PDB file of C-alpha atoms in Angstrom:
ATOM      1  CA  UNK A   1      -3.020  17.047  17.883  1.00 47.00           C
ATOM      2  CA  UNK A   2      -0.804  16.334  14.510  1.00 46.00           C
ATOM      3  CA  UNK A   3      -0.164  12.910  16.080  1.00 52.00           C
ATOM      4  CA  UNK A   4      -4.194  12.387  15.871  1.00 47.00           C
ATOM      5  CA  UNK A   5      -4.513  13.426  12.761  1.00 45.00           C
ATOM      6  CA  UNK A   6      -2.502  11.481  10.917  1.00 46.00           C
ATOM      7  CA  UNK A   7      -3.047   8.135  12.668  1.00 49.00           C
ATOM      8  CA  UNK A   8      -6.287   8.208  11.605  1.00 54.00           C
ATOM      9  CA  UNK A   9      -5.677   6.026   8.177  1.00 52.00           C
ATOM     10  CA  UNK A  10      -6.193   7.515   4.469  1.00 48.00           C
ATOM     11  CA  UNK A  11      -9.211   9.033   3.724  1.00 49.00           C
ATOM     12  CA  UNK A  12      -9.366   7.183   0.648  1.00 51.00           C
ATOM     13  CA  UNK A  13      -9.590   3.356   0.677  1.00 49.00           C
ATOM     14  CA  UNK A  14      -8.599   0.692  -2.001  1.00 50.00           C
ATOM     15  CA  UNK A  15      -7.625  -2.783  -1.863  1.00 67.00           C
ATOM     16  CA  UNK A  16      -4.397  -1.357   0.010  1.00 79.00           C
ATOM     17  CA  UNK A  17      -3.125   1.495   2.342  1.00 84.00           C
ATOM     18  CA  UNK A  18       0.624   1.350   3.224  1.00 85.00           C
ATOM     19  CA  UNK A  19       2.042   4.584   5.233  1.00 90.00           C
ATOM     20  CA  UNK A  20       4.520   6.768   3.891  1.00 91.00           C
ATOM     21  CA  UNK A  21       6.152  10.101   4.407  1.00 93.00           C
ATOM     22  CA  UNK A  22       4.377  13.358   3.200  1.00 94.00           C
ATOM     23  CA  UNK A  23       6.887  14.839   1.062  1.00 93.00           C
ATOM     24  CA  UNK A  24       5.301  17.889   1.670  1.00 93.00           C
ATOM     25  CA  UNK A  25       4.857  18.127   5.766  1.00 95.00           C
ATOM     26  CA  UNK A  26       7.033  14.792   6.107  1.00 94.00           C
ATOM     27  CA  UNK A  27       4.170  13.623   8.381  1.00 94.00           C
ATOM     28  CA  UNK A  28       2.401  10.277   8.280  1.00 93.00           C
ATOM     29  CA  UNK A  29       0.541   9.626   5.014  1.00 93.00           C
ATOM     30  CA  UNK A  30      -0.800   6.982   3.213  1.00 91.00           C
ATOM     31  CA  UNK A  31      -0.170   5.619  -0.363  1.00 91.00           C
ATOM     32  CA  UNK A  32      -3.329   3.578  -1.684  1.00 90.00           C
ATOM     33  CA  UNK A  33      -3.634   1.276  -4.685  1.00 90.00           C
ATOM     34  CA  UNK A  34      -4.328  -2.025  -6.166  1.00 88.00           C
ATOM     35  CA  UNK A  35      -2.564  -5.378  -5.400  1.00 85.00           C
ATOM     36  CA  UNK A  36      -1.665  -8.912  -7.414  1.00 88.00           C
ATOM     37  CA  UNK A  37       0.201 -11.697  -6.845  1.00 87.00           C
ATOM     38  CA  UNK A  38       3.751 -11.586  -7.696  1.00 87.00           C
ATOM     39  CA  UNK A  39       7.550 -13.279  -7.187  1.00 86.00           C
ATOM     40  CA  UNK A  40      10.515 -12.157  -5.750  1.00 85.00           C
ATOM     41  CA  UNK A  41      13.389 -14.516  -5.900  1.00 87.00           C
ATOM     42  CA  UNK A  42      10.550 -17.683  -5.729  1.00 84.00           C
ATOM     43  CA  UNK A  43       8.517 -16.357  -3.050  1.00 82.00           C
ATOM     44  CA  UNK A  44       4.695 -15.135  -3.411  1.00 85.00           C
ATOM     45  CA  UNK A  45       4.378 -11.443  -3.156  1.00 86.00           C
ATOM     46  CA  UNK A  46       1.517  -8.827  -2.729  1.00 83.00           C
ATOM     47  CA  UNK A  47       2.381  -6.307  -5.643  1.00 89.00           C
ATOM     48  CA  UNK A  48       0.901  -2.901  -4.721  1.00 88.00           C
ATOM     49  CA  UNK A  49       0.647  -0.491  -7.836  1.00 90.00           C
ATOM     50  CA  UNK A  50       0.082   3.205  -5.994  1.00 92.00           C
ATOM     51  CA  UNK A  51      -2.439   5.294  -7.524  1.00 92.00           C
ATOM     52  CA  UNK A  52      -3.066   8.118  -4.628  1.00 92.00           C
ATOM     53  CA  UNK A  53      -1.288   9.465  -1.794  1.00 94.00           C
ATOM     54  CA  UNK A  54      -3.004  11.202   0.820  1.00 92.00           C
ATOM     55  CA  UNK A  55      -1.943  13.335   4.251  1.00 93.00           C
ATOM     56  CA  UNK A  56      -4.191  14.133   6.789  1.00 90.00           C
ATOM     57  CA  UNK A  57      -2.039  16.717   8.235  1.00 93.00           C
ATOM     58  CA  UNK A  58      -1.412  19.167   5.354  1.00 94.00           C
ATOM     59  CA  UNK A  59      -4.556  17.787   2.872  1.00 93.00           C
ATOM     60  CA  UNK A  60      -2.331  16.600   0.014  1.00 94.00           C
ATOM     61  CA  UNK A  61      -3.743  14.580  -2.323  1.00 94.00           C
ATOM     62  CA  UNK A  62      -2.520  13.179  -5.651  1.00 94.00           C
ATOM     63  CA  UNK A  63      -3.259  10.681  -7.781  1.00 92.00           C
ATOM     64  CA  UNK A  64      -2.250   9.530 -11.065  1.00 89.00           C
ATOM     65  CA  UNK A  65       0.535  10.769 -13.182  1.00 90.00           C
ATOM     66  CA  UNK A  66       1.148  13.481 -10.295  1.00 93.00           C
ATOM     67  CA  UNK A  67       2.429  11.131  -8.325  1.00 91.00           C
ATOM     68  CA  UNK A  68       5.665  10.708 -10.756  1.00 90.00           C
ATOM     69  CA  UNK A  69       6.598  14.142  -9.623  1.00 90.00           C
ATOM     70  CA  UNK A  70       6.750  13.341  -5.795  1.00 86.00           C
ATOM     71  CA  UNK A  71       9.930  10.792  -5.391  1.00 85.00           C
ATOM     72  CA  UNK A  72       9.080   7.294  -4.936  1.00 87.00           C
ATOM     73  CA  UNK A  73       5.252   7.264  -4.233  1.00 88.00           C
ATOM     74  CA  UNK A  74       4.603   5.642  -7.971  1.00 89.00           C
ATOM     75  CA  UNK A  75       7.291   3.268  -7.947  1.00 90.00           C
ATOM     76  CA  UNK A  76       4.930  -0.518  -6.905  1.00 89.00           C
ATOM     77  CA  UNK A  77       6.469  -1.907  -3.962  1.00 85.00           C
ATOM     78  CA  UNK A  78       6.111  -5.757  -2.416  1.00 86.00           C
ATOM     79  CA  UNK A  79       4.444  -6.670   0.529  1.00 83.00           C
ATOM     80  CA  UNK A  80       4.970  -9.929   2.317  1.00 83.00           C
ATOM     81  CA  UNK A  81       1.182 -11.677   2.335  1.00 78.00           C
ATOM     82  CA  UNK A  82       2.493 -13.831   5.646  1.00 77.00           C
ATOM     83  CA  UNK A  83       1.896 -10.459   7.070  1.00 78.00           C
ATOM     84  CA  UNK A  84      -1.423  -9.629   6.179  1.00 70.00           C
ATOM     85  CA  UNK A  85      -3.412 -13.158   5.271  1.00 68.00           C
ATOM     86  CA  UNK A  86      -2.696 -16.628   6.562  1.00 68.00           C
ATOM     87  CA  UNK A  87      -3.713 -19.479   4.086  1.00 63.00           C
ATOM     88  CA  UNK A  88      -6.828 -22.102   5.396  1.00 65.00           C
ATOM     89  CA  UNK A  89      -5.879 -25.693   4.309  1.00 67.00           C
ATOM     90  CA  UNK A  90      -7.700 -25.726   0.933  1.00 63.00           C
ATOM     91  CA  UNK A  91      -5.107 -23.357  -0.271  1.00 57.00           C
ATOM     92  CA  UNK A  92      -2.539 -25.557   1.291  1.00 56.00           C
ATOM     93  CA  UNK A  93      -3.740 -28.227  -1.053  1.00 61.00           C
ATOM     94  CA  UNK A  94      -4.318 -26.262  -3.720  1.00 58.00           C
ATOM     95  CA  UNK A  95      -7.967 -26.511  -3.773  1.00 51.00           C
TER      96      UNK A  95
END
């Protein structure tokens, strides 16, 4: 039953929803924010800036400055845009 739960996605929805660990109920939540474009060591990153975590299994929710209190769930994080978006050949060509 947990398992169905919390594979159900966040219940709130922005530009991005990347899973993470409740730190309440350690089950399957999701942290939700906004994204840019960024670099790590010359290679384009997604740059996710969390502003709410959710869990479907024990109904946390936080947002904002609350989530400086919970361990890493404000810290941005990088995502690798090869694994979300493949670029048509305008983009290629910088068009």
């Amino acid at each position: 039953m947990l398992a169905a739960i919390t594979s159900q996605g966040p219940r709130v929805t922005m530009e991005q929803e990347v899973e993470k660990p409740c730190p309440a109920c350690r089950s399957t939540g999701w942290v939700v924010g906004d994204t840019s474009w960024g670099e790590v060591n010359e290679h384009p990153v997604w740059v996710v800036t969390p502003h709410i975590f959710t869990c479907s299994a024990c109904d946390l929710e936080v947002e904002g400055e609350q989530l400086l209190h919970l361990g890493d769930l404000a810290e941005e994080f990088h995502l690798d845009p090869a694994d979300y978006w493949e670029p048509d050949e305008d983009w290629h060509r910088g068009s």
